[in-house]
Tab-separated table of C-alpha atoms in Angstrom:
chain	number	residue	atom	x	y	z
A	1	UNK	CA	152.966	86.346	62.995
A	2	UNK	CA	155.886	88.508	64.085
A	3	UNK	CA	158.991	86.505	64.966
A	4	UNK	CA	161.333	87.866	67.638
A	5	UNK	CA	164.955	86.668	67.596
A	6	UNK	CA	167.125	87.204	70.672
A	7	UNK	CA	170.909	87.223	70.800
A	8	UNK	CA	173.024	85.812	72.266
A	9	UNK	CA	171.503	82.635	73.654
A	10	UNK	CA	173.798	82.856	76.681
A	11	UNK	CA	175.839	85.732	78.091
A	12	UNK	CA	178.566	84.872	80.606
A	13	UNK	CA	179.561	87.884	82.688
A	14	UNK	CA	180.821	88.833	86.139
A	15	UNK	CA	179.013	90.988	88.711
A	16	UNK	CA	179.674	94.650	88.002
A	17	UNK	CA	179.992	94.141	84.256
A	18	UNK	CA	177.689	95.634	81.635
A	19	UNK	CA	175.197	93.334	79.858
A	20	UNK	CA	173.847	94.075	76.390
A	21	UNK	CA	171.003	91.896	75.085
A	22	UNK	CA	169.503	92.159	71.606
A	23	UNK	CA	166.075	91.436	70.147
A	24	UNK	CA	165.210	91.624	66.445
A	25	UNK	CA	161.679	91.668	65.032
A	26	UNK	CA	160.785	90.107	61.661
A	27	UNK	CA	158.876	93.283	60.754
A	28	UNK	CA	158.601	96.771	62.165
A	29	UNK	CA	156.819	96.984	65.507
A	30	UNK	CA	157.448	100.696	66.132
A	31	UNK	CA	158.336	100.838	69.842
A	32	UNK	CA	155.865	98.157	70.951
A	33	UNK	CA	158.341	95.938	72.741
A	34	UNK	CA	158.720	94.767	76.331
A	35	UNK	CA	161.469	92.980	78.262
A	36	UNK	CA	160.938	90.458	81.057
A	37	UNK	CA	163.192	88.781	83.590
A	38	UNK	CA	162.560	85.234	84.750
A	39	UNK	CA	164.288	83.354	87.556
A	40	UNK	CA	163.996	79.582	88.112
A	41	UNK	CA	160.644	78.519	89.540
A	42	UNK	CA	159.156	82.005	89.228
A	43	UNK	CA	156.811	83.805	86.900
A	44	UNK	CA	158.342	86.488	84.672
A	45	UNK	CA	158.703	90.088	85.829
A	46	UNK	CA	158.051	93.029	83.521
A	47	UNK	CA	161.148	95.247	83.314
A	48	UNK	CA	160.696	97.523	80.301
A	49	UNK	CA	157.701	98.359	78.106
A	50	UNK	CA	157.276	100.464	74.971
A	51	UNK	CA	160.984	99.819	74.276
A	52	UNK	CA	162.390	102.180	76.898
A	53	UNK	CA	159.959	102.796	79.773
A	54	UNK	CA	160.878	101.169	83.055
A	55	UNK	CA	158.066	99.350	84.844
A	56	UNK	CA	157.207	100.270	88.419
A	57	UNK	CA	159.961	99.452	90.875
A	58	UNK	CA	162.575	98.501	88.290
A	59	UNK	CA	166.072	99.793	89.126
A	60	UNK	CA	167.687	102.427	86.935
A	61	UNK	CA	170.493	100.054	85.931
A	62	UNK	CA	167.993	98.463	83.522
A	63	UNK	CA	167.449	100.428	80.324
A	64	UNK	CA	165.905	99.706	76.957
A	65	UNK	CA	166.352	101.251	73.551
A	66	UNK	CA	165.440	100.750	69.915
A	67	UNK	CA	162.564	101.058	67.489
A	68	UNK	CA	161.352	99.425	64.299
A	69	UNK	CA	163.034	96.026	64.213
A	70	UNK	CA	166.127	96.387	66.447
A	71	UNK	CA	165.977	96.574	70.234
A	72	UNK	CA	168.435	96.415	73.102
A	73	UNK	CA	168.208	95.783	76.835
A	74	UNK	CA	171.185	97.065	78.807
A	75	UNK	CA	172.034	96.266	82.410
A	76	UNK	CA	174.659	98.856	83.300
A	77	UNK	CA	176.317	96.993	86.174
A	78	UNK	CA	175.225	93.456	86.971
A	79	UNK	CA	174.086	92.729	90.497
A	80	UNK	CA	174.029	89.126	91.806
A	81	UNK	CA	170.222	89.062	91.561
A	82	UNK	CA	170.306	89.957	87.843
A	83	UNK	CA	171.545	86.552	86.721
A	84	UNK	CA	168.432	85.128	85.088
A	85	UNK	CA	166.753	84.580	81.710
A	86	UNK	CA	165.482	87.609	79.780
A	87	UNK	CA	162.710	87.612	77.174
A	88	UNK	CA	161.465	90.235	74.754
A	89	UNK	CA	157.785	90.411	73.708
A	90	UNK	CA	155.947	92.546	71.170
A	91	UNK	CA	152.435	93.948	71.125
A	92	UNK	CA	152.536	95.076	67.503
A	93	UNK	CA	149.606	92.921	66.459
A	94	UNK	CA	147.907	89.596	67.275
A	95	UNK	CA	149.151	87.080	68.119
A	96	UNK	CA	151.583	88.401	70.683
A	97	UNK	CA	154.899	86.579	70.596
A	98	UNK	CA	158.009	86.251	72.751
A	99	UNK	CA	161.623	85.892	71.785
A	100	UNK	CA	163.474	82.696	72.623
A	101	UNK	CA	165.290	84.215	75.599
A	102	UNK	CA	168.833	85.118	76.642
A	103	UNK	CA	170.341	83.525	79.712
A	104	UNK	CA	172.670	85.803	81.676
A	105	UNK	CA	174.952	83.557	83.723
A	106	UNK	CA	177.786	84.144	86.148
A	107	UNK	CA	181.198	83.822	84.545
B	20	UNK	CA	149.628	94.523	95.677
B	21	UNK	CA	148.459	92.247	92.886
B	22	UNK	CA	148.278	88.567	93.686
B	23	UNK	CA	147.402	85.967	91.057
B	24	UNK	CA	146.987	82.305	91.955
B	25	UNK	CA	146.562	79.728	89.223
B	26	UNK	CA	144.969	76.350	89.883
B	27	UNK	CA	143.544	73.351	88.083
B	28	UNK	CA	146.720	71.899	86.633
B	29	UNK	CA	147.511	68.202	86.711
B	30	UNK	CA	148.023	65.123	84.583
B	31	UNK	CA	145.498	64.565	81.792
B	32	UNK	CA	145.332	62.074	78.941
B	33	UNK	CA	145.772	62.944	75.297
B	34	UNK	CA	142.569	64.248	73.751
B	35	UNK	CA	140.868	64.990	77.062
B	36	UNK	CA	139.871	68.339	78.590
B	37	UNK	CA	141.063	70.404	81.524
B	38	UNK	CA	140.025	73.730	83.011
B	39	UNK	CA	142.371	76.210	84.657
B	40	UNK	CA	141.485	79.068	87.002
B	41	UNK	CA	143.311	82.194	88.061
B	42	UNK	CA	142.136	83.973	91.208
B	43	UNK	CA	143.062	87.637	91.471
B	44	UNK	CA	143.311	89.813	94.562
B	45	UNK	CA	144.686	93.243	95.383
B	46	UNK	CA	143.278	94.737	92.172
B	47	UNK	CA	139.982	95.912	90.727
B	48	UNK	CA	139.757	92.856	88.493
B	49	UNK	CA	137.226	94.324	86.085
B	50	UNK	CA	139.691	97.089	85.164
B	51	UNK	CA	142.216	94.609	83.767
B	52	UNK	CA	142.602	92.620	80.626
B	53	UNK	CA	144.051	89.186	81.331
B	54	UNK	CA	146.511	86.918	79.553
B	55	UNK	CA	147.414	83.236	79.658
B	56	UNK	CA	151.033	82.415	78.812
B	57	UNK	CA	152.599	78.965	78.943
B	58	UNK	CA	156.090	77.520	79.176
B	59	UNK	CA	157.012	73.997	78.116
B	60	UNK	CA	159.556	72.270	80.378
B	61	UNK	CA	162.980	73.853	79.859
B	62	UNK	CA	161.684	76.086	77.062
B	63	UNK	CA	160.739	79.707	76.526
B	64	UNK	CA	157.488	81.596	76.967
B	65	UNK	CA	154.538	81.157	74.590
B	66	UNK	CA	151.578	83.530	74.661
B	67	UNK	CA	148.288	81.587	74.654
B	68	UNK	CA	145.266	83.857	74.974
B	69	UNK	CA	143.983	87.246	76.091
B	70	UNK	CA	140.610	88.615	77.143
B	71	UNK	CA	139.749	92.302	77.380
B	72	UNK	CA	138.753	93.874	80.691
B	73	UNK	CA	135.107	93.879	79.624
B	74	UNK	CA	135.225	90.386	78.101
B	75	UNK	CA	134.113	91.652	74.698
B	76	UNK	CA	137.231	90.654	72.797
B	77	UNK	CA	139.308	87.510	72.997
B	78	UNK	CA	142.480	86.586	71.150
B	79	UNK	CA	144.239	83.250	70.777
B	80	UNK	CA	147.522	81.825	69.554
B	81	UNK	CA	147.104	79.811	66.350
B	82	UNK	CA	148.330	76.712	68.200
B	83	UNK	CA	145.278	76.708	70.505
B	84	UNK	CA	142.594	78.396	68.419
B	85	UNK	CA	139.426	76.300	68.295
B	86	UNK	CA	140.541	74.133	71.235
B	87	UNK	CA	141.013	76.623	74.110
B	88	UNK	CA	138.516	79.158	75.435
B	89	UNK	CA	139.341	82.052	77.750
B	90	UNK	CA	136.639	83.551	79.952
B	91	UNK	CA	136.244	85.539	83.140
B	92	UNK	CA	133.882	86.003	86.073
B	93	UNK	CA	134.358	89.489	87.472
B	94	UNK	CA	132.010	88.767	90.380
B	95	UNK	CA	134.528	86.158	91.552
B	96	UNK	CA	137.691	87.979	90.404
B	97	UNK	CA	138.577	84.870	88.440
B	98	UNK	CA	139.970	84.110	84.997
B	99	UNK	CA	139.458	80.758	83.304
B	100	UNK	CA	141.027	78.727	80.519
B	101	UNK	CA	139.059	75.760	79.176
B	102	UNK	CA	141.372	73.435	77.284
B	103	UNK	CA	139.903	70.748	75.032
B	104	UNK	CA	141.434	68.121	72.724
B	105	UNK	CA	144.709	68.336	74.606
B	106	UNK	CA	147.933	67.417	72.852
B	107	UNK	CA	151.359	66.442	74.163
B	108	UNK	CA	152.700	69.833	73.082
B	109	UNK	CA	150.236	71.551	75.454
B	110	UNK	CA	152.337	70.301	78.378
B	111	UNK	CA	153.857	73.078	80.453
B	112	UNK	CA	153.418	75.638	83.174
B	113	UNK	CA	150.474	77.957	82.543
B	114	UNK	CA	150.702	81.499	83.879
B	115	UNK	CA	148.003	84.129	84.107
B	116	UNK	CA	148.926	87.800	83.981
B	117	UNK	CA	147.198	91.167	84.217
B	118	UNK	CA	147.148	93.827	81.500
B	119	UNK	CA	146.114	97.354	82.423
B	120	UNK	CA	145.490	98.137	78.767
B	121	UNK	CA	149.075	98.437	77.612
B	122	UNK	CA	149.088	95.162	75.673
B	123	UNK	CA	151.835	93.781	77.872
B	124	UNK	CA	151.323	91.143	80.599
B	125	UNK	CA	152.476	93.110	83.639
B	126	UNK	CA	151.878	91.160	86.865
B	127	UNK	CA	152.192	87.374	86.760
B	128	UNK	CA	151.213	84.443	88.912
B	129	UNK	CA	153.442	81.530	89.877
B	130	UNK	CA	151.871	79.173	87.362
B	131	UNK	CA	150.184	75.773	87.354
B	132	UNK	CA	151.658	72.699	85.660
B	133	UNK	CA	149.692	70.814	83.025
B	134	UNK	CA	151.026	67.453	81.853
B	135	UNK	CA	149.387	65.754	78.888
B	136	UNK	CA	150.254	62.079	78.774
B	137	UNK	CA	149.466	59.132	76.576
């Protein structure tokens, strides 16, 4: 099973600031990584897939990068609606797994 | 627009069974693989199971293998999860999600809460 480790656990930032979230895989997963956003009481929303491709309707301020074992989600300028929990997920092999999540909170 | 509505959650005793459903609309259901993902209270996401668009292949997390069964009825645009021998650690919100073939759950429902109690 591939283990995904996210860092940091919590990111405290102000609106307008840049957010950088990390996800490390326990073995190489090429570019088979997605990022999701989840707000309280809601199902997750797919943001990024295949490491850097934005899903339909996702604003350009969200970008993803990385390959192999190291991945990054960047939010270039935080909007009020971006404060949420973010998860990474791989599709390298079965079983699929998620990272533990990073909470982006208002400073 | 895709709409997924999960149902069937509730309180169930340890060791008993429960069946969940996920009704899909706004999509050609038979074109999509489908996932179940769960979330324990206050915790992160855990992938549970996946069934291909044609139902020929199914995959399970080790934690549920042999106890849970995923199935689908394309004539009713509905996904199912039969859960047997339930444990306390199966407690959580269960989400269904579509997969167009990418391997990533892309559209998600709002979830249904399962509570396993002693």
